[in-house]
Amino acid sequence: MTNTLAVVGGGVIGLSVAWRAAQAGHAVTLYDPEPARGGASWLAGGMLAPVTEAWPGEEDVLTLGEASLRRWPGFASDLTQEGVDPGLAGHGTLVVAFDRADASHLDILAGHLHSIGRAAERLTGRETKRLEPGVGSVRSGLHVPGDLAVDNRKLLHALYSACQKRDVRFVRERVERIPDADAVVLAAGAWTGRLHPQLADAVRPLKGEILRLKPRRGCLPPPTRTVRAVVEGRPIYLVPRGDQELVLGATQYEAGFDRAVTARGVRELIEGAERVFPAITEYELVETAAGLRAGSRDVLPYIGVLDDGVFAATGHHRNGLLMAPVTADAVVAWLESEKPPEGVEAASPARLHQKEHV
């Protein structure tokens, strides 16, 4: 069992790892210039939706996501007991289709989910409107009741507070090399590739713009559950918050480490959202921002040993919040020479070497 642990990265993954490791008795130091505030986690939509994200050929992602989803209620409860409620909500997801092509996409997704035993209900356009009266003119829908959501900023505040309570030491700087410690976890998101040669070409930034809106007086309230759609080939989601705020996202494209919000990105999001939920055009726009997700080569994150004493926890793509519990549990299991959770083996960075030698 190791004693001192250095965690590089103060987003949801790094904070979760630091908290769980400190709970287990390790002396933890976390390195980040803006812990809980500076990365993609601060701008996330907060969807915990492995089933809705599922697609044929990505079964390993679904297995790992569901393993983490099962941990989420206990994870949130433990955080609440540490002092701060992370805002977990169980309102499910509604995916809507506008035309025949969209409906065919939902048929494929629904068939795939049913074939692997996941709960999902196909809806007619009328049934979809009955479930969420504010949605636009839709052809059909898919209701996934088991999906969860979390308020990402409440979650980050809860994790930061829990780390402080467990005496995690914070070093507010961006590191350029691997720190000295008995064990090191690299969880710096899109920047992780700069810290280890095995990850140099394996982790890349994926830019995503996101908006936050609030209904003004007289406006239709936000949807009661997450609503997702594909509008003109672009995925879009609307995630309600408990304080009547609505998170709208997200564009996604390759732009290096550029984090500027573009007029085109805002326009695409608003135009797409108007088709999904027409009342949104009268909402107040309270925030625009852009973050950098950490993309991997194959959608799966990298969770596992890189070198003796160095562990990767990065490349989570759209699933950082979802996979935080299982990633943290995997790190603690590794630190204590125990078996990691189900699904983690497929995410091992060892697959990078396997593909290089094929």
XYZ file of N, CA and C in Angstrom, residues 109-344:
708
model
N -31.172 2.947 -31.926
C -30.752 3.069 -30.527
C -31.654 2.254 -29.609
N -32.971 2.352 -29.821
C -33.914 1.603 -28.978
C -33.714 0.099 -29.141
N -33.522 -0.350 -30.386
C -33.302 -1.777 -30.623
C -32.032 -2.263 -29.954
N -30.994 -1.454 -30.032
C -29.722 -1.826 -29.382
C -29.902 -1.920 -27.870
N -30.590 -0.946 -27.288
C -30.773 -0.941 -25.837
C -31.614 -2.136 -25.384
N -32.668 -2.430 -26.124
C -33.499 -3.581 -25.758
C -32.727 -4.890 -25.904
N -31.847 -4.971 -26.909
C -31.090 -6.202 -27.138
C -30.119 -6.493 -26.009
N -29.706 -5.443 -25.287
C -28.786 -5.652 -24.166
C -29.492 -5.476 -22.817
N -30.829 -5.472 -22.853
C -31.610 -5.494 -21.622
C -31.731 -4.176 -20.891
N -31.570 -3.038 -21.596
C -31.689 -1.723 -20.951
C -33.079 -1.160 -21.169
N -33.594 -0.455 -20.163
C -34.943 0.099 -20.220
C -34.968 1.351 -21.079
N -35.851 1.349 -22.079
C -36.054 2.516 -22.940
C -37.416 2.368 -23.590
N -38.195 3.434 -23.598
C -39.574 3.386 -24.097
C -39.714 4.270 -25.330
N -40.133 3.672 -26.448
C -40.399 4.435 -27.664
C -41.731 5.157 -27.514
N -41.777 6.396 -27.976
C -42.967 7.229 -27.849
C -43.368 7.796 -29.206
N -44.662 7.956 -29.411
C -45.132 8.684 -30.583
C -44.909 10.179 -30.346
N -45.119 10.967 -31.382
C -44.991 12.409 -31.225
C -45.946 12.945 -30.178
N -47.184 12.452 -30.181
C -48.184 12.907 -29.202
C -47.780 12.505 -27.784
N -47.292 11.283 -27.615
C -46.854 10.834 -26.293
C -45.645 11.635 -25.807
N -44.770 11.996 -26.733
C -43.600 12.805 -26.378
C -44.029 14.174 -25.874
N -44.978 14.795 -26.573
C -45.486 16.103 -26.161
C -46.205 16.017 -24.820
N -46.869 14.905 -24.576
C -47.564 14.737 -23.293
C -46.556 14.646 -22.154
N -45.413 13.997 -22.414
C -44.387 13.858 -21.382
C -43.692 15.191 -21.128
N -43.399 15.937 -22.181
C -42.759 17.262 -22.072
C -43.509 18.236 -22.980
N -44.529 18.913 -22.460
C -45.383 19.772 -23.301
C -44.636 20.893 -24.021
N -43.470 21.287 -23.526
C -42.763 22.408 -24.130
C -41.932 22.067 -25.353
N -41.779 20.777 -25.683
C -40.958 20.443 -26.840
C -41.665 20.863 -28.121
N -40.885 21.031 -29.198
C -41.434 21.474 -30.468
C -42.206 20.375 -31.170
N -42.448 20.588 -32.448
C -43.178 19.615 -33.252
C -42.254 18.441 -33.564
N -42.482 17.310 -32.904
C -41.597 16.155 -33.040
C -42.335 14.976 -33.640
N -41.588 14.131 -34.297
C -42.171 12.939 -34.922
C -42.319 11.801 -33.915
N -41.300 11.657 -33.026
C -41.306 10.570 -32.044
C -40.298 10.878 -30.962
N -40.208 9.966 -29.979
C -39.271 10.164 -28.887
C -38.833 8.845 -28.291
N -37.819 8.920 -27.454
C -37.322 7.759 -26.711
C -37.100 8.206 -25.277
N -37.813 7.578 -24.344
C -37.715 7.934 -22.921
C -36.829 6.903 -22.225
N -35.772 7.402 -21.575
C -34.843 6.542 -20.833
C -34.930 6.953 -19.363
N -35.775 6.282 -18.577
C -36.046 6.738 -17.207
C -34.891 6.551 -16.235
N -33.921 5.676 -16.544
C -32.858 5.384 -15.583
C -31.699 6.357 -15.569
N -31.681 7.294 -16.527
C -30.592 8.264 -16.572
C -30.684 9.246 -15.403
N -29.532 9.637 -14.886
C -29.448 10.622 -13.808
C -28.795 11.897 -14.337
N -28.810 12.927 -13.511
C -28.089 14.166 -13.811
C -27.592 14.737 -12.495
N -26.543 15.559 -12.582
C -25.988 16.170 -11.385
C -25.644 17.619 -11.698
N -25.800 18.474 -10.716
C -25.400 19.868 -10.875
C -23.881 19.919 -10.787
N -23.224 20.128 -11.916
C -21.760 20.000 -11.950
C -21.059 20.970 -11.005
N -21.586 22.150 -10.831
C -20.900 23.126 -9.985
C -21.121 22.837 -8.503
N -22.308 22.365 -8.162
C -22.511 21.899 -6.788
C -21.614 20.707 -6.497
N -21.478 19.830 -7.490
C -20.626 18.647 -7.323
C -19.174 19.052 -7.074
N -18.666 19.970 -7.876
C -17.276 20.401 -7.701
C -17.071 21.068 -6.344
N -18.042 21.871 -5.928
C -17.959 22.494 -4.602
C -17.959 21.429 -3.509
N -18.821 20.410 -3.670
C -18.894 19.339 -2.683
C -17.583 18.564 -2.612
N -16.999 18.261 -3.769
C -15.742 17.518 -3.795
C -14.590 18.334 -3.196
N -14.533 19.603 -3.539
C -13.483 20.460 -2.991
C -13.592 20.552 -1.473
N -14.822 20.724 -0.986
C -15.050 20.795 0.457
C -14.674 19.486 1.140
N -15.051 18.354 0.504
C -14.729 17.049 1.077
C -13.219 16.818 1.110
N -12.516 17.264 0.078
C -11.050 17.142 0.061
C -10.430 17.958 1.191
N -10.922 19.161 1.395
C -10.413 19.984 2.490
C -10.657 19.302 3.835
N -11.845 18.734 3.976
C -12.181 18.059 5.230
C -11.249 16.878 5.479
N -10.789 16.234 4.388
C -9.903 15.059 4.500
C -8.423 15.435 4.429
N -8.127 16.744 4.565
C -6.742 17.241 4.637
C -5.939 17.039 3.364
N -6.613 17.060 2.221
C -5.881 17.084 0.959
C -5.148 18.420 0.852
N -3.881 18.362 0.469
C -3.087 19.583 0.311
C -3.179 20.056 -1.139
N -3.471 21.344 -1.329
C -3.603 21.902 -2.676
C -2.382 22.751 -3.029
N -1.802 22.446 -4.178
C -0.714 23.251 -4.728
C -1.269 23.913 -5.988
N -1.457 25.218 -5.945
C -2.161 25.926 -7.017
C -1.198 26.358 -8.120
N -0.768 25.364 -8.873
C 0.114 25.634 -10.011
C -0.052 24.534 -11.042
N 0.249 24.864 -12.284
C 0.224 23.856 -13.345
C 1.598 23.208 -13.428
N 1.653 21.912 -13.256
C 2.939 21.222 -13.257
C 3.354 20.876 -14.684
N 4.646 20.864 -14.921
C 5.203 20.539 -16.237
C 5.861 19.166 -16.254
N 5.994 18.577 -15.070
C 6.593 17.237 -14.991
C 5.895 16.471 -13.874
N 6.125 15.196 -13.822
C 5.474 14.342 -12.832
C 6.026 14.649 -11.439
N 5.175 14.966 -10.471
C 5.639 15.310 -9.117
C 6.245 14.101 -8.403
N 6.999 14.388 -7.355
C 7.571 13.333 -6.524
C 6.537 12.858 -5.509
N 6.288 11.559 -5.483
C 5.382 10.949 -4.516
C 5.499 9.440 -4.680
N 4.983 8.699 -3.705
C 4.980 7.246 -3.835
C 4.161 6.807 -5.044
N 3.062 7.544 -5.308
C 2.214 7.257 -6.463
C 1.709 8.576 -7.029
N 1.490 8.593 -8.343
C 1.028 9.800 -9.030
C -0.139 9.435 -9.940
N -1.199 10.239 -9.893
C -2.343 10.065 -10.794
C -2.391 11.263 -11.735
N -2.367 10.998 -13.040
C -2.429 12.047 -14.044
C -3.882 12.207 -14.484
N -4.499 13.294 -14.034
C -5.922 13.540 -14.290
C -6.131 14.979 -14.724
N -5.265 15.453 -15.605
C -5.287 16.857 -16.016
C -6.103 17.089 -17.281
N -7.029 16.189 -17.579
C -7.918 16.382 -18.705
C -7.168 16.511 -20.015
N -7.540 17.525 -20.815
C -6.961 17.693 -22.143
C -5.473 17.969 -22.099
N -4.962 18.419 -20.954
C -3.531 18.735 -20.826
C -2.696 17.524 -20.401
N -3.327 16.387 -20.122
C -2.592 15.244 -19.598
C -1.551 14.720 -20.572
N -1.832 14.842 -21.865
C -0.897 14.343 -22.862
C 0.464 14.997 -22.814
N 0.554 16.172 -22.184
C 1.832 16.869 -22.064
C 2.692 16.340 -20.924
N 2.123 15.453 -20.115
C 2.813 15.030 -18.904
C 3.472 13.662 -19.009
N 3.103 12.882 -20.025
C 3.663 11.529 -20.110
C 3.766 11.122 -21.574
N 4.890 10.553 -21.989
C 5.088 10.218 -23.405
C 4.070 9.227 -23.946
N 3.571 8.295 -23.115
C 2.586 7.338 -23.601
C 1.265 8.004 -23.977
N 0.997 9.172 -23.414
C -0.263 9.857 -23.662
C -0.117 11.034 -24.622
N 1.094 11.272 -25.096
C 1.363 12.473 -25.891
C 0.464 12.581 -27.121
N 0.260 11.481 -27.821
C -0.589 11.488 -29.017
C -1.909 10.766 -28.793
N -2.200 10.446 -27.544
C -3.393 9.661 -27.240
C -4.528 10.481 -26.633
N -4.196 11.665 -26.085
C -5.198 12.547 -25.488
C -5.194 13.867 -26.253
N -6.368 14.312 -26.674
C -6.447 15.560 -27.431
C -7.616 16.407 -26.910
N -7.531 17.726 -27.048
C -8.634 18.592 -26.615
C -9.767 18.614 -27.632
N -11.003 18.548 -27.146
C -12.199 18.684 -27.965
C -12.989 19.869 -27.431
N -13.067 20.914 -28.208
C -13.715 22.142 -27.760
C -15.232 21.985 -27.738
N -15.843 22.496 -26.677
C -17.293 22.484 -26.580
C -17.806 23.766 -25.961
N -18.713 24.448 -26.661
C -19.334 25.658 -26.125
C -20.633 25.293 -25.410
N -20.953 26.051 -24.387
C -22.131 25.760 -23.578
C -22.760 27.073 -23.118
N -24.074 27.089 -23.011
C -24.812 28.273 -22.590
C -25.639 27.946 -21.363
N -25.857 28.956 -20.539
C -26.780 28.845 -19.410
C -27.846 29.917 -19.554
N -29.097 29.518 -19.358
C -30.223 30.423 -19.536
C -31.195 30.292 -18.373
N -32.022 31.318 -18.189
C -33.072 31.285 -17.170
C -34.354 31.853 -17.753
N -35.508 31.258 -17.399
C -36.776 31.811 -17.891
C -37.074 33.165 -17.245
N -37.539 34.089 -18.063
C -37.999 35.368 -17.522
C -39.457 35.229 -17.097
N -39.967 36.250 -16.446
C -41.353 36.218 -15.985
C -42.293 35.989 -17.169
N -43.213 35.060 -17.002
C -44.178 34.744 -18.047
C -43.723 33.676 -19.015
N -42.457 33.244 -18.932
C -41.948 32.206 -19.831
C -42.382 30.819 -19.372
N -42.477 29.918 -20.315
C -42.682 28.508 -19.991
C -41.492 28.014 -19.177
N -41.709 27.266 -18.104
C -40.570 26.775 -17.314
C -39.740 25.774 -18.102
N -38.509 25.516 -17.662
C -37.652 24.545 -18.353
C -38.265 23.149 -18.339
N -37.790 22.264 -19.203
C -38.253 20.869 -19.164
C -37.978 20.258 -17.790
N -38.709 19.207 -17.473
C -38.537 18.552 -16.175
C -37.458 17.481 -16.200
N -36.970 17.150 -17.377
C -35.933 16.136 -17.548
C -34.980 16.584 -18.646
N -33.844 15.919 -18.753
C -32.926 16.210 -19.841
C -33.593 15.884 -21.172
N -33.482 16.814 -22.127
C -34.018 16.598 -23.472
C -32.853 16.663 -24.454
N -32.762 15.650 -25.302
C -31.670 15.565 -26.268
C -32.232 15.400 -27.669
N -31.458 15.865 -28.647
C -31.867 15.733 -30.041
C -30.647 15.889 -30.931
N -30.825 15.578 -32.199
C -29.844 15.882 -33.224
C -30.516 16.834 -34.201
N -29.986 18.033 -34.324
C -30.568 19.051 -35.195
C -29.580 19.344 -36.327
N -29.984 19.043 -37.558
C -29.129 19.233 -38.734
C -27.758 18.581 -38.532
N -27.793 17.383 -37.985
C -26.573 16.600 -37.799
C -25.771 16.940 -36.565
N -26.235 17.921 -35.776
C -25.492 18.341 -34.584
C -26.237 17.932 -33.320
N -25.566 17.204 -32.403
C -26.221 16.833 -31.148
C -26.434 18.055 -30.270
N -27.560 18.063 -29.557
C -27.874 19.163 -28.659
C -28.569 18.596 -27.423
N -28.342 19.217 -26.278
C -29.026 18.783 -25.068
C -29.432 19.988 -24.231
N -30.534 19.809 -23.497
C -31.028 20.807 -22.555
C -31.167 20.111 -21.209
N -30.432 20.594 -20.205
C -30.426 19.948 -18.892
C -30.968 20.936 -17.855
N -32.103 20.617 -17.215
C -32.648 21.531 -16.209
C -31.871 21.477 -14.904
N -31.811 22.615 -14.229
C -31.219 22.711 -12.906
C -32.326 23.024 -11.892
N -32.068 22.703 -10.632
C -33.072 22.888 -9.595
C -33.464 24.331 -9.357
N -32.617 25.290 -9.754
C -32.913 26.705 -9.520
C -33.539 27.364 -10.743
N -34.201 26.568 -11.606
C -34.846 27.038 -12.828
C -33.857 27.412 -13.930
N -32.589 27.160 -13.724
C -31.609 27.411 -14.767
C -31.632 26.258 -15.758
N -31.286 26.557 -16.998
C -31.252 25.548 -18.047
C -29.879 25.583 -18.705
N -29.214 24.432 -18.751
C -27.904 24.326 -19.389
C -28.118 23.814 -20.811
N -27.540 24.524 -21.770
C -27.700 24.194 -23.184
C -26.334 23.914 -23.786
N -26.182 22.766 -24.379
C -24.917 22.419 -25.011
C -25.135 21.351 -26.064
N -24.133 20.905 -26.674
C -22.817 21.537 -26.678
C -22.258 21.326 -28.058
N -21.610 22.363 -28.550
C -20.853 22.180 -29.784
C -19.660 21.278 -29.488
N -19.109 20.707 -30.528
C -17.914 19.882 -30.346
C -17.109 19.863 -31.628
N -15.875 20.313 -31.552
C -15.016 20.274 -32.721
C -13.561 20.387 -32.309
N -12.700 20.040 -33.254
C -11.259 20.080 -33.032
C -10.786 21.527 -33.216
N -10.234 22.106 -32.150
C -9.767 23.489 -32.232
C -8.519 23.696 -31.383
N -7.783 22.635 -31.125
C -6.616 22.749 -30.261
C -7.025 23.188 -28.874
N -6.243 24.087 -28.297
C -6.519 24.549 -26.936
C -7.232 25.907 -26.914
N -7.899 26.235 -28.015
C -8.676 27.471 -28.099
C -9.945 27.369 -27.242
N -10.146 28.340 -26.353
C -11.338 28.337 -25.493
C -12.202 29.586 -25.690
N -12.074 30.212 -26.842
C -12.899 31.379 -27.132
C -14.314 30.936 -27.520
N -15.311 31.669 -27.052
C -16.695 31.423 -27.458
C -16.929 32.129 -28.788
N -17.420 31.407 -29.784
C -17.623 31.995 -31.099
C -19.091 32.334 -31.334
N -19.323 33.340 -32.154
C -20.693 33.714 -32.516
C -21.385 32.555 -33.228
N -20.638 31.837 -34.059
C -21.230 30.702 -34.759
C -21.705 29.632 -33.783
N -20.873 29.342 -32.775
C -21.258 28.322 -31.802
C -22.508 28.701 -31.037
N -22.594 29.952 -30.593
C -23.782 30.409 -29.869
C -25.010 30.343 -30.762
N -24.857 30.793 -32.014
C -25.987 30.762 -32.947
C -26.479 29.340 -33.176
N -25.558 28.404 -33.388
C -25.954 27.014 -33.624
C -26.708 26.438 -32.432
N -26.232 26.742 -31.236
C -26.900 26.221 -30.043
C -28.302 26.809 -29.882
N -28.427 28.118 -30.038
C -29.735 28.758 -29.871
C -30.708 28.286 -30.945
N -30.254 28.224 -32.193
C -31.141 27.778 -33.264
C -31.571 26.332 -33.073
N -30.633 25.487 -32.654
C -30.994 24.097 -32.395
C -31.950 23.967 -31.231
N -31.680 24.711 -30.156
C -32.535 24.645 -28.971
C -33.935 25.165 -29.259
N -34.045 26.175 -30.116
C -35.366 26.716 -30.449
C -36.238 25.655 -31.110
N -35.634 24.818 -31.907
C -36.420 23.757 -32.540
C -36.838 22.699 -31.521
N -35.942 22.418 -30.584
C -36.258 21.407 -29.563
C -37.258 21.941 -28.546
N -37.041 23.180 -28.100
C -37.838 23.779 -27.022
C -38.076 25.249 -27.382
N -39.105 25.554 -28.183
C -39.283 26.890 -28.758
C -39.290 28.039 -27.753
N -39.766 27.815 -26.531
C -39.871 28.895 -25.546
C -38.522 29.451 -25.137
N -37.438 28.748 -25.467
C -36.116 29.163 -24.993
C -35.692 30.513 -25.584
N -36.277 30.915 -26.700
C -35.878 32.181 -27.315
C -36.237 33.388 -26.450
N -37.160 33.223 -25.503
C -37.536 34.312 -24.603
C -36.784 34.243 -23.273
N -35.915 33.256 -23.122
C -35.157 33.112 -21.880
C -34.035 34.161 -21.826
N -33.593 34.431 -20.608
C -32.432 35.289 -20.414
C -31.160 34.459 -20.583
N -30.232 34.948 -21.400
C -28.937 34.286 -21.582
C -27.991 34.812 -20.507
N -27.625 33.947 -19.560
C -26.858 34.410 -18.400
C -25.367 34.038 -18.462
N -25.003 33.097 -19.323
C -23.586 32.729 -19.396
C -23.278 32.052 -20.726
N -22.141 32.403 -21.311
C -21.593 31.684 -22.456
C -20.160 31.294 -22.111
N -19.766 30.086 -22.452
C -18.417 29.635 -22.118
C -18.023 28.497 -23.048
N -16.728 28.224 -23.085
C -16.203 27.113 -23.871
C -15.191 26.350 -23.038
N -15.253 25.033 -23.097
C -14.318 24.190 -22.361
C -13.673 23.178 -23.281
N -12.688 22.474 -22.754
C -11.942 21.494 -23.529
C -12.087 20.124 -22.900
N -12.857 19.265 -23.544
C -12.938 17.881 -23.092
C -11.652 17.160 -23.462
N -11.377 16.107 -22.730
C -10.202 15.279 -23.025
C -10.639 14.080 -23.854
N -10.327 14.097 -25.132
C -10.699 13.001 -26.012
C -9.622 11.926 -26.053
N -10.042 10.680 -26.199
C -9.111 9.567 -26.381
C -9.171 9.109 -27.828
N -8.412 8.094 -28.163
C -8.416 7.603 -29.539
C -9.681 6.822 -29.886
N -10.334 6.246 -28.852
C -11.422 5.306 -29.138
C -12.638 5.498 -28.231
N -12.848 6.690 -27.703
C -13.984 7.051 -26.844
C -13.802 6.573 -25.403
N -13.184 5.391 -25.204
C -12.889 4.926 -23.853
C -11.832 5.808 -23.185
N -11.963 6.055 -21.883
C -10.891 6.781 -21.182
C -9.670 5.888 -20.983
N -8.617 6.485 -20.434
C -7.425 5.740 -20.044
C -7.400 5.701 -18.516
N -7.612 4.520 -17.962
C -7.612 4.340 -16.512
C -6.720 3.149 -16.207
N -5.547 3.402 -15.637
C -4.664 2.293 -15.325
C -3.208 2.716 -15.246
N -2.357 1.734 -15.077
C -0.935 1.971 -14.846
C -0.227 2.358 -16.142
N 0.578 3.409 -16.065
C 1.467 3.812 -17.155
C 2.884 3.320 -16.903
N 3.414 3.662 -15.752
C 4.734 3.229 -15.293
C 4.599 2.801 -13.845
N 5.663 2.303 -13.285
C 5.670 1.958 -11.873
C 5.371 3.211 -11.051
N 4.228 3.214 -10.382
C 3.852 4.335 -9.536
C 3.140 5.469 -10.241
N 2.893 5.360 -11.548
C 2.201 6.420 -12.295
C 0.941 5.844 -12.920
N -0.177 6.507 -12.661
C -1.492 6.000 -13.030
C -2.201 7.041 -13.887
N -2.832 6.605 -14.978
C -3.604 7.503 -15.840
C -5.072 7.491 -15.437
N -5.681 8.674 -15.447
C -7.123 8.815 -15.228
C -7.587 9.986 -16.088
N -7.673 9.748 -17.385
C -7.914 10.840 -18.328
C -8.578 10.308 -19.589
N -8.899 11.231 -20.517
C -9.505 10.831 -21.785
C -10.962 10.443 -21.671
N -11.691 11.029 -20.726
C -13.076 10.631 -20.471
C -14.079 11.211 -21.466
N -13.612 12.087 -22.355
C -14.473 12.611 -23.420
C -15.704 13.291 -22.812
N -16.922 12.843 -23.174
C -18.152 13.452 -22.642
C -18.539 12.897 -21.280
N -17.784 11.937 -20.761
C -18.245 11.153 -19.621
C -17.457 11.375 -18.337
N -16.827 12.521 -18.183
C -16.032 12.754 -16.982
C -16.857 12.707 -15.711
N -17.977 13.430 -15.677
C -18.813 13.419 -14.480
C -19.391 12.031 -14.241
N -19.882 11.401 -15.286
C -20.460 10.066 -15.155
C -19.460 9.081 -14.563
N -18.234 9.073 -15.078
C -17.269 8.038 -14.717
C -16.371 8.407 -13.547
N -16.633 9.531 -12.891
C -15.807 9.926 -11.747
C -15.812 8.880 -10.630
N -16.977 8.353 -10.201
C -16.948 7.370 -9.105
C -16.150 6.108 -9.432
N -16.366 5.542 -10.624
C -15.670 4.293 -10.942
C -14.181 4.537 -11.146
N -13.819 5.709 -11.678
C -12.401 6.035 -11.851
C -11.714 6.168 -10.497
N -12.346 6.873 -9.571
C -11.766 7.035 -8.235
C -11.636 5.693 -7.529
N -12.657 4.845 -7.647
C -12.592 3.524 -7.005
C -11.485 2.675 -7.623
N -11.283 2.821 -8.942
C -10.219 2.060 -9.605
C -8.852 2.485 -9.096
N -8.651 3.782 -8.923
C -7.367 4.270 -8.432
C -7.093 3.761 -7.020
N -8.099 3.850 -6.162
C -7.916 3.383 -4.781
C -7.633 1.888 -4.760
N -8.334 1.126 -5.608
C -8.074 -0.317 -5.681
C -6.630 -0.578 -6.117
N -6.169 0.171 -7.097
C -4.792 0.014 -7.567
C -3.792 0.377 -6.462
N -4.054 1.473 -5.738
C -3.145 1.884 -4.667
C -3.024 0.818 -3.586
N -4.099 0.070 -3.376
C -4.116 -0.922 -2.300
C -3.987 -2.352 -2.810
N -3.539 -2.477 -4.076
C -3.285 -3.793 -4.687
C -4.517 -4.679 -4.674
N -5.672 -4.082 -4.945
C -6.933 -4.810 -5.010
C -7.445 -4.837 -6.449
N -8.444 -5.659 -6.702
C -9.022 -5.783 -8.045
C -9.859 -4.553 -8.356
N -9.680 -3.938 -9.532
C -10.469 -2.744 -9.884
C -11.909 -3.112 -10.221
N -12.791 -2.124 -10.295
C -14.208 -2.396 -10.588
C -14.421 -2.989 -11.976
N -15.607 -3.532 -12.173
C -16.005 -4.100 -13.460
C -15.891 -3.051 -14.577
N -15.356 -3.483 -15.699
C -15.286 -2.619 -16.866
C -14.026 -1.798 -16.983
N -13.250 -1.693 -15.906
C -12.067 -0.831 -15.927
C -10.939 -1.433 -16.765
